[in-house]
Amino acid sequence: MRTKATALVMLFFLSLLVPMAPAVQAQEVEDVVILDTAINPANNHTYHLLSESSWTVAAEVAKGLDGFLVTVDDEAENQWLFDTFASFDNQSRHLWTGLYDSDNDGAYRWHNGAPFYYRNWGADQPSASDDEGYVHIASTNMGNIMPGTWNDLENDPQYFPVYGVVEVGPGADYSLRFADDGDRIEIDHTDALNITESLSLSAWIHPFNQDGIQFISMKGDYGWGMYLNGGTLAYASEYSLSQHPTANTTVPADQWTHVEIDVIQGVGGQFRINGLAAGEIIAEQALIPAGDFGSNDCFTSGDDCDELYIGSMGAGCECNYFQGMLDNITVGTNLSSIGSEVTWVSNWTFPEGEGMLTNDDINNANGTIYGADWVMPDGTIVAQVIQLYNNEEVNGITGQAGDNLLFFAELDEMTKMAYFNLYPTEFKDEEITIDVYFGNNRIPSSWDNDGSIEAFWGYAWEQISWPDAGGWWVLLVPQTDIADYAMTVSWEVADPPPSEDDMTKLNNGIPVTGQTIDVGRQADFEDRVLYYYVDVEENLSSLTVSTYAGSGNIDIGLSWGTVPDPFDFWFIEEPFATDDSEDNNPNQGKIVYDSGQGNNQDATLYDVEPGRYYVTAYTYQRAIDFTIVATMTFAPDNTAPEDAVELTPGVAYGPLTGYDGLDQYFKIQVPTGTERLEVDLSEGYGEATMFMRLEQFPTSGEFDLQSSTPGAGDKIGFNDPTPGTWYILLTTEDVFANILITASFEDRYIWTYDGTPIELFNGEEINGLEAPAGESLLFFVELENPGSYLEVNTYGGQGKLQLEGSGSVIDFDFGGFFPEDDGFAEGRQGRPMDGLTTSEVQVDSFGDGTEHTLFINMPANGRFDITLTVFDEISDVSIIAVWEDSQMPPIDPIDPDEDETIEIFCEDQARDVFEATDANGNGVIEEREFDDDGVSFDNIDLNDDGEIEFREALQEICSCENEILIIASQLSPFGEGLTLKEFSQLDLKNAYDTKGIDLNKDGFLDAEELEIISLVCETTFDAFDGDGDGVPDKDDAFPEDPDESKDTDGDGVGDNADLAPSVANDLIYGSIGLVGFIVLTLLVLFGVGALRGPQSSSSTNEWEEMKQQDIASQMLGMEEANPMTTQPSASVDELYGQNMPTGGAEVFSQQPTLVTSVPSMDVFTDLLESNEAPSTAPPQQLMGMLDATGAEVLEYPAGSGTMWTRSSPTEGWHQR
């Protein structure tokens, strides 16, 4: 194979030198050469364009080039392939892809084994031919197959060459997704995993997040392994996680990353991320633990605990699970140095793609998968099929957005009704959408199915009448994450039909008269029916059974297989039926009913195959002398383009019947000088579409003109038709019946417009619209009553346009009967509107060119304005408006200028919600009283005490988001909102930038602006900080004073206002009083001295000096004194230790002495000392549990509440 590949590469270089000449179809591998090579910048894959060959030869060459025939993953890759190779060397080339179904018709798969998801089939492809099992990309038009689309061919087509495209790379790659706790792989120990001297670990990882500790792999019980710690790659080198070495670079979330760790025992190691060094492992941390630690669980259980774990921590701890996808995990040894060649001993690439076992690519080991899901590298789940049994519930259905969840059931022959039901096991108060696809005897997809429905809010229900027997597949594709869903599929097998003796045969076109059912009201159901049958011997366009004449009321049912049973059918009884009900819907399957007042009923089946069909005529009252007849409409002769029926100008042709899949062709010869050609469908009912093309057969993909009028009344008209043969294709994706087709030559139609709005009437089209680019045409509709819908369509002609509609639609309101998910009632003070109201809307159309649709659901009565804006000049465009009245009465308009009044604020709301939830009235909300799936109890219970106090509820409800939404809910949808001044004056808990939230700068804040602000605002309110000073009330000495929070000296005065924050004010005031007394005493002494007369200078100086020294000593506390405690309010006697003397001589004969003691600091030391005796540390051999940081934690003694911790078993315990 290497020799062959080398030869092919040489041929490639030769091909660059020698121009390639057209060659005959190559049939041998040796004949194939490489014509071109290109690299797709989107995926960096290399692609080779091969010379022409069969598909199988090209596939063999692809493998020789270490690749496969191309796998087309998406539209962008398909377009790149077409642009790069389909016209290489200015030659049109059809391109082989790797898609084929030759092994199993209809079960397509790619050459590399990848699941078949993306598709780009051409019109009417793939074909039903058994020998066309290989798919190519068309380079040119192939009939109705457009360039760039796919077509299936035989292996070796002889009518044109096809060129293989090789995509170099491996085959289908599967990964495993670990999403839930418990998801892991356990691998039994082998001798190859006895690694001691050197270790090399690597893996491809795709973490969903960077949260916590997530183990990629671990050996045994606290053995070697690698993991992420907060997104950082780490190596498990010993028991304590806190001692593990880590990389210096984090691993990004939500993308694939290659991680490697090399370790040489006692020498060192290295981390590598995507091939780049990401940190070193020092020699002291370069350990390779065997994984035989002997943790409590392993010791108690007696297990060996020597398994290799992938996706979890290991045998010693059921914890720290990986959250993401893993692939290609390898274990090696025999490193001579860091980064040197490795001997790989274990490699896990997960090639199986299904099952609960995965195998080691190197040795015979296998691993058991617990919970992890098989996925493709992009995260798309590889569907694991679950069989459904009749009326048995399948529960526990869980998946992520975009997953493919596959189920199947085997339906019995003669199953008359199948029911599908999908629902959550618990009510979900969030919007959940799930796409559901059905397929018979094949796996369905979004592009290839036998029916589909969409589950809104997670609920879906469907019924299928007369489903084909065999395998039915159900594919669920959730658009949002789902959990704990359940599904049931049930089916009913029909009873065999009555014997021919109990039925009447109906022959084509022959009425059976004199039919009567005349029984009393108390008669059994079986007495209220008459049975008939019709034998169909060839394919029919339609089979109709009709009743008419007579009196009373008869209803009929027509079905294949057995007689219809109207009394066992979910069916609206006759009092509620209408004469114009359209029950003839082929989408109901092989059964149809028609009911209504009187005896005139028609039940029709379309695209009827040969077989016996059964009719039940029944009544709830009586039916006298009615007639019944069967009418067969045979397949038309003009189903092939070459058999087109030529129409005579001005003469109607018909009646015509059609159904999905039936094409009918017509033609009209247009002579020179014809001013206008019109082709018109009239009469009849259903849905029909026409395509026209000059001189060529039209298809739904290739045409010159198309009609798009809703219903069966289509019309194509245009001026100055080119002379020649115009072909007409009449088709439908539904059904139509009893229509007439007329081609006519008319006078030239000239469109004029004066700018006045034109009224559109229900179902009446206006043709021939013309306008230059940049002009706008104005239309309007007037609805007398609210409508179920209003639809405006433009079609035909040429140009480019856009529709815009403006008017009022119905809004439903239930007066606060349904509370919002958060417990708040909507509207102003709940909901101010009663029942029904209206709101103004503007709606844009969707479509392309001149074919646009403007759809309004539930339009209100009144005027709806439609503006047609022209982008490119339009001509011969038609416009039509269609609506259906609802049963609702007209609604009076609401005054948009009503005043805005805000009466409910978040604290009011919080009190109401708290009182309503606190069922037992004990002042707290317990978890059993809490019933709100939208909010977690733990998120509100901020102190984790198992109860919600009012402040905790207030904190949640008065968050800025909820506070703003409470205000917004009280604003009228019709008013301008609050002025900025009004908003600033509201008593709001949080701070808001008033000007900044006026998004449209109109000076008002409406509900829409407030709802937007609620998404980006920041909560400043703190329910636990009553005065808003930033200090929680529990730590705030003055919880109601925003200027004070501390009282250091405990005197009742805040530090900010305190003269001396560290000294009690009483002491200060006492000291001031004492000083004041001393000063007063001195003044008195000075006064007495002055009265006694002058003294000698010596005597005076000595006194002054002695007095000053004494006072200074006393004030500075330098004088020794007997211990005593002085109260701030002590009397003068107490301060001096004796009564104040009254005689002046006695006063001067003794020195005034103030004795003051400072309290001993021992009392404060005693207060700081703990009264508890020190606890005794646990024995070192006791083992604890690991916390999230990797430290070991132990409660000792047991039940004491005293917690001890250590970071390593070699350390002693210390109290936490």
CSV table of C-alpha atoms in Angstrom, one decimal, residues 383-544:
chain,number,residue,atom,x,y,z
A,383,ALA,CA,-28.1,8.0,19.2
A,384,GLN,CA,-28.6,4.9,21.3
A,385,VAL,CA,-31.9,3.3,20.3
A,386,ILE,CA,-34.5,2.5,22.9
A,387,GLN,CA,-37.4,0.3,21.9
A,388,LEU,CA,-40.9,1.4,22.7
A,389,TYR,CA,-43.7,-1.1,23.6
A,390,ASN,CA,-47.4,-0.6,23.3
A,391,ASN,CA,-48.7,1.7,26.0
A,392,GLU,CA,-45.6,1.3,28.2
A,393,GLU,CA,-44.0,4.5,29.6
A,394,VAL,CA,-40.3,5.2,29.0
A,395,ASN,CA,-39.1,7.7,31.6
A,396,GLY,CA,-35.9,9.3,32.7
A,397,ILE,CA,-35.3,10.8,29.2
A,398,THR,CA,-32.5,13.4,29.6
A,399,GLY,CA,-30.5,15.2,27.0
A,400,GLN,CA,-28.7,18.4,26.1
A,401,ALA,CA,-29.6,20.9,23.5
A,402,GLY,CA,-28.9,19.5,20.0
A,403,ASP,CA,-28.8,15.8,21.2
A,404,ASN,CA,-30.3,13.1,19.0
A,405,LEU,CA,-32.4,10.8,21.1
A,406,LEU,CA,-33.7,7.8,19.1
A,407,PHE,CA,-36.5,5.4,19.8
A,408,PHE,CA,-38.4,2.8,17.8
A,409,ALA,CA,-41.6,0.7,17.9
A,410,GLU,CA,-42.8,-2.3,15.9
A,411,LEU,CA,-46.4,-1.7,14.8
A,412,ASP,CA,-48.7,-4.6,14.0
A,413,GLU,CA,-50.5,-5.2,10.7
A,414,MET,CA,-53.9,-3.5,10.5
A,415,THR,CA,-52.9,-0.9,13.1
A,416,LYS,CA,-55.7,1.7,12.7
A,417,MET,CA,-54.4,4.4,15.1
A,418,ALA,CA,-51.1,5.2,16.8
A,419,TYR,CA,-50.6,7.7,19.5
A,420,PHE,CA,-47.5,9.5,20.6
A,421,ASN,CA,-47.1,11.4,23.9
A,422,LEU,CA,-44.1,13.2,25.3
A,423,TYR,CA,-44.2,15.1,28.6
A,424,PRO,CA,-42.1,16.1,31.6
A,425,THR,CA,-42.5,14.0,34.8
A,426,GLU,CA,-42.7,17.3,36.7
A,427,PHE,CA,-44.1,20.6,35.5
A,428,LYS,CA,-41.4,22.8,34.1
A,429,ASP,CA,-41.9,26.6,34.4
A,430,GLU,CA,-39.4,27.3,31.6
A,431,GLU,CA,-39.9,27.4,27.9
A,432,ILE,CA,-38.6,24.2,26.5
A,433,THR,CA,-38.7,23.3,22.8
A,434,ILE,CA,-38.2,19.8,21.4
A,435,ASP,CA,-38.3,18.8,17.7
A,436,VAL,CA,-39.9,15.4,17.2
A,437,TYR,CA,-39.4,13.5,13.9
A,438,PHE,CA,-41.1,10.2,12.8
A,439,GLY,CA,-39.9,7.7,10.2
A,440,ASN,CA,-41.3,4.4,8.9
A,441,ASN,CA,-38.7,1.6,8.5
A,442,ARG,CA,-36.0,4.2,8.5
A,443,ILE,CA,-34.2,6.5,11.0
A,444,PRO,CA,-35.7,10.0,10.5
A,445,SER,CA,-33.9,13.3,10.5
A,446,SER,CA,-34.9,16.9,10.2
A,447,TRP,CA,-34.5,16.6,6.4
A,448,ASP,CA,-35.8,13.1,5.8
A,449,ASN,CA,-38.9,12.0,7.8
A,450,ASP,CA,-42.5,10.9,7.6
A,451,GLY,CA,-43.8,13.6,9.8
A,452,SER,CA,-42.7,16.0,12.5
A,453,ILE,CA,-44.1,18.1,15.3
A,454,GLU,CA,-42.6,20.6,17.8
A,455,ALA,CA,-43.1,20.3,21.5
A,456,PHE,CA,-43.6,23.6,23.2
A,457,TRP,CA,-43.0,23.8,26.9
A,458,GLY,CA,-41.9,20.2,26.6
A,459,TYR,CA,-45.3,18.8,25.8
A,460,ALA,CA,-46.1,17.0,22.5
A,461,TRP,CA,-48.9,14.8,21.3
A,462,GLU,CA,-49.6,13.3,17.9
A,463,GLN,CA,-51.8,10.6,16.4
A,464,ILE,CA,-51.4,8.8,13.1
A,465,SER,CA,-54.3,7.0,11.4
A,466,TRP,CA,-53.6,3.7,9.6
A,467,PRO,CA,-49.8,3.8,9.9
A,468,ASP,CA,-47.9,1.3,7.9
A,469,ALA,CA,-46.9,-1.8,9.7
A,470,GLY,CA,-43.3,-2.4,10.7
A,471,GLY,CA,-40.7,-0.3,12.5
A,472,TRP,CA,-41.5,3.3,13.3
A,473,TRP,CA,-38.7,5.5,14.5
A,474,VAL,CA,-39.0,8.5,16.8
A,475,LEU,CA,-36.2,11.1,16.9
A,476,LEU,CA,-36.1,13.7,19.7
A,477,VAL,CA,-33.9,16.8,19.1
A,478,PRO,CA,-34.2,19.1,22.2
A,479,GLN,CA,-33.4,22.8,21.5
A,480,THR,CA,-32.8,23.3,25.2
A,481,ASP,CA,-31.5,21.0,27.9
A,482,ILE,CA,-34.1,18.5,29.1
A,483,ALA,CA,-34.3,16.2,32.1
A,484,ASP,CA,-36.6,13.6,33.5
A,485,TYR,CA,-39.0,13.4,30.5
A,486,ALA,CA,-41.3,10.5,29.8
A,487,MET,CA,-42.7,9.1,26.5
A,488,THR,CA,-45.5,6.7,25.7
A,489,VAL,CA,-46.5,5.2,22.3
A,490,SER,CA,-49.6,3.2,22.0
A,491,TRP,CA,-51.5,1.8,19.1
A,492,GLU,CA,-54.8,0.1,18.4
A,493,VAL,CA,-55.2,-2.8,16.0
A,494,ALA,CA,-58.4,-2.7,14.0
A,495,ASP,CA,-61.1,-5.4,14.2
A,496,PRO,CA,-61.5,-7.3,11.0
A,497,PRO,CA,-64.2,-6.0,8.7
A,498,PRO,CA,-67.7,-7.6,8.6
A,499,SER,CA,-68.5,-10.3,6.2
A,500,GLU,CA,-69.6,-9.4,2.7
A,501,ASP,CA,-73.1,-10.5,3.6
A,502,ASP,CA,-73.3,-7.7,6.2
A,503,MET,CA,-72.1,-5.1,3.7
A,504,THR,CA,-73.3,-3.5,0.4
A,505,LYS,CA,-71.0,-3.3,-2.5
A,506,LEU,CA,-70.6,0.1,-4.2
A,507,ASN,CA,-69.6,0.2,-7.9
A,508,ASN,CA,-68.1,3.2,-9.6
A,509,GLY,CA,-70.8,5.8,-10.4
A,510,ILE,CA,-73.8,3.6,-9.6
A,511,PRO,CA,-76.0,5.1,-6.9
A,512,VAL,CA,-77.5,2.8,-4.2
A,513,THR,CA,-80.9,4.3,-3.3
A,514,GLY,CA,-83.4,3.9,-0.5
A,515,GLN,CA,-80.9,3.7,2.4
A,516,THR,CA,-82.5,4.2,5.8
A,517,ILE,CA,-81.4,4.2,9.4
A,518,ASP,CA,-84.4,4.7,11.7
A,519,VAL,CA,-83.9,3.6,15.2
A,520,GLY,CA,-84.7,5.2,18.6
A,521,ARG,CA,-82.4,7.4,20.5
A,522,GLN,CA,-81.8,4.6,23.0
A,523,ALA,CA,-80.5,2.2,20.3
A,524,ASP,CA,-77.0,0.8,20.5
A,525,PHE,CA,-74.3,2.1,18.3
A,526,GLU,CA,-74.2,-1.0,16.1
A,527,ASP,CA,-77.8,-0.3,15.2
A,528,ARG,CA,-77.0,3.2,13.9
A,529,VAL,CA,-74.7,2.1,11.1
A,530,LEU,CA,-74.8,0.7,7.6
A,531,TYR,CA,-71.6,-0.8,6.0
A,532,TYR,CA,-70.5,-0.7,2.4
A,533,TYR,CA,-67.3,-1.6,0.5
A,534,VAL,CA,-65.6,-0.6,-2.8
A,535,ASP,CA,-63.1,-2.7,-4.7
A,536,VAL,CA,-60.4,-0.6,-6.4
A,537,GLU,CA,-58.5,-2.4,-9.2
A,538,GLU,CA,-56.1,0.3,-10.3
A,539,ASN,CA,-54.4,3.4,-9.0
A,540,LEU,CA,-56.8,6.3,-8.6
A,541,SER,CA,-56.3,10.0,-8.2
A,542,SER,CA,-59.2,10.0,-5.8
A,543,LEU,CA,-62.0,7.9,-4.4
A,544,THR,CA,-65.1,9.7,-3.2
